[in-house]
Amino acid sequence: MVILVTDYRITGRIRDERNHPAKDYVVQAFDKDLGIYLHPDDRLGKANTADDGSFEITFNEATFKDWFESEPNVYLQVRDEDGRIVVGTQSSKNATGRIDFQIKFGKPQTNPLEPDIYANSLERMRAGLQSVGDAVDLSRDDVRSVFELIAGALASWTTYRDELVRVCGYDGIQVPEQPRRVDHRHVTRWDEAVLPV
Amino acid sequence: MNMIFGVEKFESRKEPYQTIDGDVLEHCDVCVIGSGAAGAILAKKLSDAGRSVVLLEKGGYFEGEDMNQRDEDMMPLLWKNSGFNFTDDIRIAIAQGSCLGGSTVINDAVCFPIPEITRTQWRALGVQISDDEWDRATDEVSAQIHVTKVRDDELDRNSLMLKKGCERLGLTDHYANSRNCVNCMQCGLCHLGCHYETKQDMRVTYIHNAITNPNATIRVYCDCSAEKINCSDGVADSVEGDFLDIEGNTVHKIVVNARLIIIAAGSIASTYLLLKNNISEGRAGLGLALHPAPFIIGDFQFQIKANQGIPMAYTLHEFGVTNGVEDGGFLVEGIFVPPLQFALLTSGTGVDHAEIMDRYDHFAMAGVLVRDDPNGRITLTDEGFPRVTYALGKKELDNIARGVEIIAKMWFTLGATRVVTSHIDKPILQSEQEISELVNAVKNSPQNLLLGSAHPQGGNHMGSDETKCVVDSDCKVFGFKNLFVCDASVFPTAVGVNPQLTVMSLATITADRINDKWKEFASIEISNNLGQICSIKQPMYCPTNALDGMYEVSDTKLSNMELENSSKMDIIEGENWAFDVDTLTIHNDRYWKGFFAKDHDLINTAETYAGGFWKRFQKEGDSIKGVTHPYGTTIYAKNEAILTEYPGFGKVILLKYLDPPYERFYDLLKIVDKDTLLGEAFAARTPPRGEHILTFSMSKKYSVDFMTQDDFKIIFSNKARRPDIDEVLGIWKGKLISDATLSPVLFRFRFYKDQGELKCDYIFGGFLPGTSTTKLSENDLLMFDFTGQLMHDELRMVRKDLMVGKYCTMDSSIIKRLGASAAFIMKDDSRECLPYLLRRI
């Protein structure tokens, strides 16, 4: 089902490092363009965060539409009362007309020497499943059949994981694979669907 | 200083953290096992009140920045057995956390107080907790973990679908959940740990507050699996455990000696500990409830993107205990899960995995949380692991059928093109007309229903009847003065709602009661059990670096004359040999028994002493002379022990070898106490400048695990008796005995009755299984295996958890053909035998 979007709404909430609402911050929304002088990034709107840290920015097609784009490529900048940029988000195209940002301040400390705690994670998952197989009575048809179904799902995931995420557009992962080693900000962004019910 | 300890070498953590680098010995007021919803609160409240607390957690210590939002990375780190935790028929997947903070780290943060109906029912079953206590505890916990109601603007689209579905069906009792979350980032990945630390799990609340309280004394040990609870005469005095690395290998050991021990490891793990340690026999493990939950998924033409937002934000209460249903009942809860969990959950549907993922954005999902009767039980497998057995009753099946019918109707009413179920016989419904087929399938083929459970409860019921219950209303184990179990395992019935708040409230009440009654426990002496940890008092358990370190910082405490052994080499019990059956310790003054470091690489260092050794000393006038004998050799190297002092070594006893070819060797000994010494062996140059060969320890007192064949003969003859058949039932692990080496566990026996006859299933070396028949003789329990009469076992019992046995033959060639090393073969009159000891698992 295809929905044509002409009006856009950006909502969100900002909290500080201690999860308290971040009020009176200025949130600016931009559409990322080519960046050269004929096509600077478009300003989509601006809002101040409320007492509960929430904000809302609405805009329409006219605010961003250039001949080369049909969707806004949205990013935010959050500034404090002195105008300093506290957080900037990555840009991403939006086709749904609804974007929600949840932002938490704070710059996580990174350390390249942190051990890789995810090493062999898939092997450990397989070992976990294998230990189940060792503990139950696989000579029973009903038990073996379910065990094989679960093993099949894990095997499929192992084989096709990256492709499935890419092809199906799963957007759930929003932090680096090694968060202790790679600089990142705490932003959850959802390009939301609109329910017709 | 309060500290969290673990096996991982983390560089930077928010809390004070230290990597474990050796065995640990602790003495404290309270040892808490398990750091989840109950354990964390007990540890905090007891340490706040001034008790010194040690908290043991099997899982690892992970903070928000470790949660990388990827199923396959986080499930091995945070979930018990990487998420593969099932009933024994693999029909119900049981979600449990195994990390610091327990299941509160991976749950959906839903908070319901204990329903009034449940409290009343529990009171009728003997649980003496008043409404006022429940209310106060619930308020206290809710404040600590910041329980707040989900706002309307926080309801994600999956929740809105459920809400709409309820409205369309004319249902009225449905509303947003309350959660322990502050300004949730709505990432939808509660199951994978909260990267942003907005979820107020036990780690960021109670554990953080306990660690940072300067007036509290608390040490938290992660990666630590508690295995043994030592008790006698109704007093539990210590906990022994293993530190495990990320692959499950034991790297170090821990012993915690405490006045009071609280098991708070969850239904399955707490029961495992009780069963393994023969506590509450006949009562522990009974009456398990699971809140079994099927999922029903609607597939819609429009996008829902149900992963975007709070996964469990909305509930239909109409048919549940929260709406007055007293017997059974169910809730309908909106829920969505990350993609790998989704794939595993839908694995039974037969729908192609790729197709499932392709439709991921178009699914809405809800589950039925059934308040079940306690239909399950927890036992131990032959290998000693916990086994969960569970069967759905008619009531549960009726509730499941009703619940799935309602959800399926909702989805079709809202426009679903199909509905995906968790019943193998009817995985897909193409229209509302097929719902009745699903209902029939649920009721008539329950064995093909695949379910989830996030709430194992019961197994160690609380109540006033000590013949049926495991704990009283203080969570104290019946029959014990100072042992407690406090977690969901003590619930006498299923609570009927997501149980974490009830568990936390119970822990709060229990902690308050313990604090109020502390005088009772304060007088309990803290024991000094060493278990099997490396210590200067028992250096045979130490690795090389620890042994070297202890040697370097010691001087000899006693003179060379204290090396003297008994003048008699034969065992004379009471004079030069003794056996303590309570501590399973042998005291042997015939010689000093030598021990290598437990990680000593015997093969590559090609030691003369590769098989083990002893030293024996006698006074000769003013001097003390001895011999050193490696087991299994004809070497008796004469030596003289001289008290002296060397720069860099301190006071030592020089053991000078007198005769060729040994005179180019010497030892420097340091006596620790009358039964223990440390030594270093040198060669090539004159003391003290010789080449260091190895560090060793010697002892005149050692555990039965180290017994020699001479020790075995005396114990077998004089300290053991023929067992009764019923006494041997169960599983035993066995080690061969030699003079020289400490052999690992090599075999297992399982004794059981087969039509009244005692039999023994064995597995040798992990790959040679078989079954022996048995027979009682006048003095022994005899066993006969596949060799027929060629070989047989003779078993005797030392105490109910220890037996000694020998596997004998008249034909020495047979044992040789078995491949047994000469070190393990014992001459027994005209026979040859392999002696062994058995410890009950």
PDB file of C-alpha atoms in Angstrom, chain A residues 1 13 15 18-21 52 96 100 102-104 108-109 111 113-115 117-118 120-122 124-129 131-132 135-138 140 142-143 145-147 149-150 153-154 156-157 160-161 164 167-180 184-188 190-197, chain B residues 8-13 62-63 65-77 81-82 84-91 151 153 157 160-161 164 168 182-189 195-198 200 246-247 301-305 307-309 338-340 343-344 347-348 353-354 357-358 360-361 381 414 424 450:
ATOM      1  CA  MET A   1       0.000   0.000   0.000  1.00  0.00           C
ATOM      2  CA  ARG A  13      11.801  14.072  23.277  1.00  0.00           C
ATOM      3  CA  ARG A  15      16.554  13.901  28.072  1.00  0.00           C
ATOM      4  CA  ARG A  18      20.468  11.401  34.025  1.00  0.00           C
ATOM      5  CA  ASN A  19      17.248  10.841  32.071  1.00  0.00           C
ATOM      6  CA  HIS A  20      15.749  14.150  33.218  1.00  0.00           C
ATOM      7  CA  PRO A  21      13.800  16.120  30.590  1.00  0.00           C
ATOM      8  CA  ASP A  52       9.009  17.495  29.478  1.00  0.00           C
ATOM      9  CA  THR A  96       6.438   8.167   5.600  1.00  0.00           C
ATOM     10  CA  ASP A 100      10.194  10.548  15.845  1.00  0.00           C
ATOM     11  CA  GLN A 102      14.367  10.193  21.088  1.00  0.00           C
ATOM     12  CA  ILE A 103      17.623  11.801  22.145  1.00  0.00           C
ATOM     13  CA  LYS A 104      19.731  11.406  25.251  1.00  0.00           C
ATOM     14  CA  PRO A 108      29.933   7.798  25.687  1.00  0.00           C
ATOM     15  CA  GLN A 109      33.571   7.194  26.521  1.00  0.00           C
ATOM     16  CA  ASN A 111      38.355   2.906  24.470  1.00  0.00           C
ATOM     17  CA  LEU A 113      41.379  -1.500  24.216  1.00  0.00           C
ATOM     18  CA  GLU A 114      38.022  -2.729  25.450  1.00  0.00           C
ATOM     19  CA  PRO A 115      37.777  -6.487  24.954  1.00  0.00           C
ATOM     20  CA  ILE A 117      32.793  -9.310  24.244  1.00  0.00           C
ATOM     21  CA  TYR A 118      30.836 -10.272  21.116  1.00  0.00           C
ATOM     22  CA  ASN A 120      32.193 -15.917  18.685  1.00  0.00           C
ATOM     23  CA  SER A 121      28.656 -14.909  19.610  1.00  0.00           C
ATOM     24  CA  LEU A 122      27.096 -17.039  16.894  1.00  0.00           C
ATOM     25  CA  ARG A 124      28.040 -19.531  21.473  1.00  0.00           C
ATOM     26  CA  MET A 125      24.434 -19.419  20.313  1.00  0.00           C
ATOM     27  CA  ARG A 126      24.939 -22.643  18.400  1.00  0.00           C
ATOM     28  CA  ALA A 127      26.581 -24.186  21.448  1.00  0.00           C
ATOM     29  CA  GLY A 128      23.619 -23.102  23.558  1.00  0.00           C
ATOM     30  CA  LEU A 129      21.228 -24.774  21.154  1.00  0.00           C
ATOM     31  CA  SER A 131      23.370 -28.216  24.728  1.00  0.00           C
ATOM     32  CA  VAL A 132      19.579 -28.314  24.560  1.00  0.00           C
ATOM     33  CA  ALA A 135      19.739 -32.642  27.321  1.00  0.00           C
ATOM     34  CA  VAL A 136      16.437 -33.681  25.762  1.00  0.00           C
ATOM     35  CA  ASP A 137      15.338 -36.978  24.304  1.00  0.00           C
ATOM     36  CA  LEU A 138      15.851 -36.506  20.579  1.00  0.00           C
ATOM     37  CA  ARG A 140      11.224 -38.771  20.366  1.00  0.00           C
ATOM     38  CA  ASP A 142       7.926 -34.779  18.387  1.00  0.00           C
ATOM     39  CA  VAL A 143      10.902 -33.390  20.304  1.00  0.00           C
ATOM     40  CA  SER A 145      10.996 -32.117  14.966  1.00  0.00           C
ATOM     41  CA  VAL A 146      10.724 -28.982  17.065  1.00  0.00           C
ATOM     42  CA  PHE A 147      14.462 -28.986  17.761  1.00  0.00           C
ATOM     43  CA  LEU A 149      12.731 -26.246  13.370  1.00  0.00           C
ATOM     44  CA  ILE A 150      14.550 -24.071  15.871  1.00  0.00           C
ATOM     45  CA  ALA A 153      15.675 -20.846  12.044  1.00  0.00           C
ATOM     46  CA  LEU A 154      19.021 -20.168  13.716  1.00  0.00           C
ATOM     47  CA  SER A 156      18.874 -19.365   8.367  1.00  0.00           C
ATOM     48  CA  TRP A 157      19.497 -16.317  10.476  1.00  0.00           C
ATOM     49  CA  TYR A 160      21.042 -14.639   5.700  1.00  0.00           C
ATOM     50  CA  ARG A 161      21.203 -12.132   8.543  1.00  0.00           C
ATOM     51  CA  LEU A 164      17.621  -9.840   5.501  1.00  0.00           C
ATOM     52  CA  VAL A 167      16.608  -6.160   1.967  1.00  0.00           C
ATOM     53  CA  CYS A 168      13.823  -5.877   4.515  1.00  0.00           C
ATOM     54  CA  GLY A 169      15.065  -2.565   5.762  1.00  0.00           C
ATOM     55  CA  TYR A 170      15.107  -3.455   9.439  1.00  0.00           C
ATOM     56  CA  ASP A 171      15.888  -0.200  11.192  1.00  0.00           C
ATOM     57  CA  GLY A 172      16.113  -1.390  14.785  1.00  0.00           C
ATOM     58  CA  ILE A 173      19.877  -1.211  15.198  1.00  0.00           C
ATOM     59  CA  GLN A 174      20.897   2.351  15.923  1.00  0.00           C
ATOM     60  CA  VAL A 175      24.212   1.975  17.730  1.00  0.00           C
ATOM     61  CA  PRO A 176      27.610   0.759  16.481  1.00  0.00           C
ATOM     62  CA  GLU A 177      28.517  -2.925  16.609  1.00  0.00           C
ATOM     63  CA  GLN A 178      31.261  -2.093  19.101  1.00  0.00           C
ATOM     64  CA  PRO A 179      29.788   0.816  21.057  1.00  0.00           C
ATOM     65  CA  ARG A 180      32.713   0.898  23.487  1.00  0.00           C
ATOM     66  CA  HIS A 184      28.354   7.602  18.686  1.00  0.00           C
ATOM     67  CA  ARG A 185      25.443   9.545  20.106  1.00  0.00           C
ATOM     68  CA  HIS A 186      22.341   8.291  21.801  1.00  0.00           C
ATOM     69  CA  VAL A 187      19.606   8.891  19.257  1.00  0.00           C
ATOM     70  CA  THR A 188      16.658   6.664  18.407  1.00  0.00           C
ATOM     71  CA  TRP A 190      11.876   6.153  13.807  1.00  0.00           C
ATOM     72  CA  ASP A 191      10.489   6.882  10.365  1.00  0.00           C
ATOM     73  CA  GLU A 192       7.008   5.960  11.378  1.00  0.00           C
ATOM     74  CA  ALA A 193       4.153   4.398   9.532  1.00  0.00           C
ATOM     75  CA  VAL A 194       0.704   5.969   9.688  1.00  0.00           C
ATOM     76  CA  LEU A 195      -1.998   3.564  10.756  1.00  0.00           C
ATOM     77  CA  PRO A 196      -5.131   3.712   8.622  1.00  0.00           C
ATOM     78  CA  VAL A 197      -7.209   2.091  11.403  1.00  0.00           C
TER      79      VAL A 197
ATOM     80  CA  GLU B   8      36.553 -10.175  31.886  1.00  0.00           C
ATOM     81  CA  LYS B   9      39.400  -7.675  31.565  1.00  0.00           C
ATOM     82  CA  PHE B  10      37.271  -4.561  31.159  1.00  0.00           C
ATOM     83  CA  GLU B  11      39.108  -1.289  30.740  1.00  0.00           C
ATOM     84  CA  SER B  12      36.494   1.201  31.835  1.00  0.00           C
ATOM     85  CA  ARG B  13      33.296   0.715  33.789  1.00  0.00           C
ATOM     86  CA  PHE B  62      27.413  -5.491  31.298  1.00  0.00           C
ATOM     87  CA  GLU B  63      26.478  -1.834  31.178  1.00  0.00           C
ATOM     88  CA  GLU B  65      27.281   0.751  26.391  1.00  0.00           C
ATOM     89  CA  ASP B  66      27.754  -2.998  26.013  1.00  0.00           C
ATOM     90  CA  MET B  67      24.218  -3.434  24.646  1.00  0.00           C
ATOM     91  CA  ASN B  68      24.778  -3.228  20.899  1.00  0.00           C
ATOM     92  CA  GLN B  69      21.163  -3.949  19.922  1.00  0.00           C
ATOM     93  CA  ARG B  70      22.002  -7.063  17.934  1.00  0.00           C
ATOM     94  CA  ASP B  71      20.145 -10.242  18.864  1.00  0.00           C
ATOM     95  CA  GLU B  72      22.970 -12.636  18.125  1.00  0.00           C
ATOM     96  CA  ASP B  73      25.474 -10.654  20.226  1.00  0.00           C
ATOM     97  CA  MET B  74      23.301  -9.842  23.209  1.00  0.00           C
ATOM     98  CA  MET B  75      21.508 -13.141  23.717  1.00  0.00           C
ATOM     99  CA  PRO B  76      24.726 -15.054  24.533  1.00  0.00           C
ATOM    100  CA  LEU B  77      25.765 -12.257  26.891  1.00  0.00           C
ATOM    101  CA  ASN B  81      22.019 -20.463  27.717  1.00  0.00           C
ATOM    102  CA  SER B  82      21.992 -17.841  24.951  1.00  0.00           C
ATOM    103  CA  PHE B  84      17.862 -21.660  24.465  1.00  0.00           C
ATOM    104  CA  ASN B  85      16.124 -22.613  27.664  1.00  0.00           C
ATOM    105  CA  PHE B  86      13.202 -25.000  27.330  1.00  0.00           C
ATOM    106  CA  THR B  87      10.976 -27.490  29.025  1.00  0.00           C
ATOM    107  CA  ASP B  88      12.130 -31.044  28.426  1.00  0.00           C
ATOM    108  CA  ASP B  89       9.835 -31.480  25.431  1.00  0.00           C
ATOM    109  CA  ILE B  90      11.006 -28.186  23.864  1.00  0.00           C
ATOM    110  CA  ARG B  91       7.403 -26.996  23.743  1.00  0.00           C
ATOM    111  CA  ARG B 151       1.885   7.974  28.285  1.00  0.00           C
ATOM    112  CA  ASP B 153       2.118   9.601  23.114  1.00  0.00           C
ATOM    113  CA  ARG B 157       1.569   1.301  16.735  1.00  0.00           C
ATOM    114  CA  LEU B 160      -2.501   1.037  19.222  1.00  0.00           C
ATOM    115  CA  MET B 161      -3.517  -1.966  17.118  1.00  0.00           C
ATOM    116  CA  LYS B 164      -8.198  -0.586  18.526  1.00  0.00           C
ATOM    117  CA  ARG B 168     -13.795  -3.000  17.952  1.00  0.00           C
ATOM    118  CA  VAL B 182      12.456   6.914  33.024  1.00  0.00           C
ATOM    119  CA  ASN B 183      11.912   8.778  29.772  1.00  0.00           C
ATOM    120  CA  CYS B 184      12.194   5.653  27.691  1.00  0.00           C
ATOM    121  CA  MET B 185      14.136   6.014  24.444  1.00  0.00           C
ATOM    122  CA  GLN B 186      11.547   3.715  22.855  1.00  0.00           C
ATOM    123  CA  CYS B 187      14.131   1.755  20.909  1.00  0.00           C
ATOM    124  CA  GLY B 188      11.998  -1.393  21.122  1.00  0.00           C
ATOM    125  CA  LEU B 189      14.903  -3.565  22.221  1.00  0.00           C
ATOM    126  CA  HIS B 195      21.708   0.723  25.718  1.00  0.00           C
ATOM    127  CA  TYR B 196      20.481   4.054  27.047  1.00  0.00           C
ATOM    128  CA  GLU B 197      19.968   3.006  30.693  1.00  0.00           C
ATOM    129  CA  THR B 198      16.492   4.484  30.798  1.00  0.00           C
ATOM    130  CA  GLN B 200      15.502   0.971  35.593  1.00  0.00           C
ATOM    131  CA  ILE B 246      32.886 -16.709  28.474  1.00  0.00           C
ATOM    132  CA  GLU B 247      33.034 -20.283  27.172  1.00  0.00           C
ATOM    133  CA  GLN B 301      -1.374  -4.807   3.958  1.00  0.00           C
ATOM    134  CA  PHE B 302      -0.305  -1.523   5.527  1.00  0.00           C
ATOM    135  CA  GLN B 303       2.935  -0.999   7.393  1.00  0.00           C
ATOM    136  CA  ILE B 304       2.852  -1.073  11.158  1.00  0.00           C
ATOM    137  CA  LYS B 305       6.565  -1.116  11.961  1.00  0.00           C
ATOM    138  CA  ASN B 307       9.479  -2.797  16.299  1.00  0.00           C
ATOM    139  CA  GLN B 308       9.469   0.988  16.611  1.00  0.00           C
ATOM    140  CA  GLY B 309       8.676   1.767  20.217  1.00  0.00           C
ATOM    141  CA  PRO B 338      13.661  -8.258  17.698  1.00  0.00           C
ATOM    142  CA  PRO B 339      14.147 -10.133  14.422  1.00  0.00           C
ATOM    143  CA  LEU B 340      16.174 -13.170  15.495  1.00  0.00           C
ATOM    144  CA  ALA B 343      12.504 -15.879  13.579  1.00  0.00           C
ATOM    145  CA  LEU B 344      12.899 -18.418  16.366  1.00  0.00           C
ATOM    146  CA  SER B 347      10.077 -21.292  13.350  1.00  0.00           C
ATOM    147  CA  GLY B 348       7.177 -23.647  13.913  1.00  0.00           C
ATOM    148  CA  HIS B 353      12.089 -17.417   7.093  1.00  0.00           C
ATOM    149  CA  ALA B 354      12.790 -14.929   4.322  1.00  0.00           C
ATOM    150  CA  MET B 357      11.287 -11.145   7.502  1.00  0.00           C
ATOM    151  CA  ASP B 358       9.915  -9.588   4.354  1.00  0.00           C
ATOM    152  CA  TYR B 360       8.211  -7.914   9.456  1.00  0.00           C
ATOM    153  CA  ASP B 361       7.042  -4.317   9.026  1.00  0.00           C
ATOM    154  CA  THR B 381      19.072 -34.990  34.788  1.00  0.00           C
ATOM    155  CA  LEU B 414      -8.702  -4.662  11.765  1.00  0.00           C
ATOM    156  CA  ILE B 424       2.103 -26.455  14.307  1.00  0.00           C
ATOM    157  CA  LEU B 450       4.610 -23.894  20.895  1.00  0.00           C
TER     158      LEU B 450
END
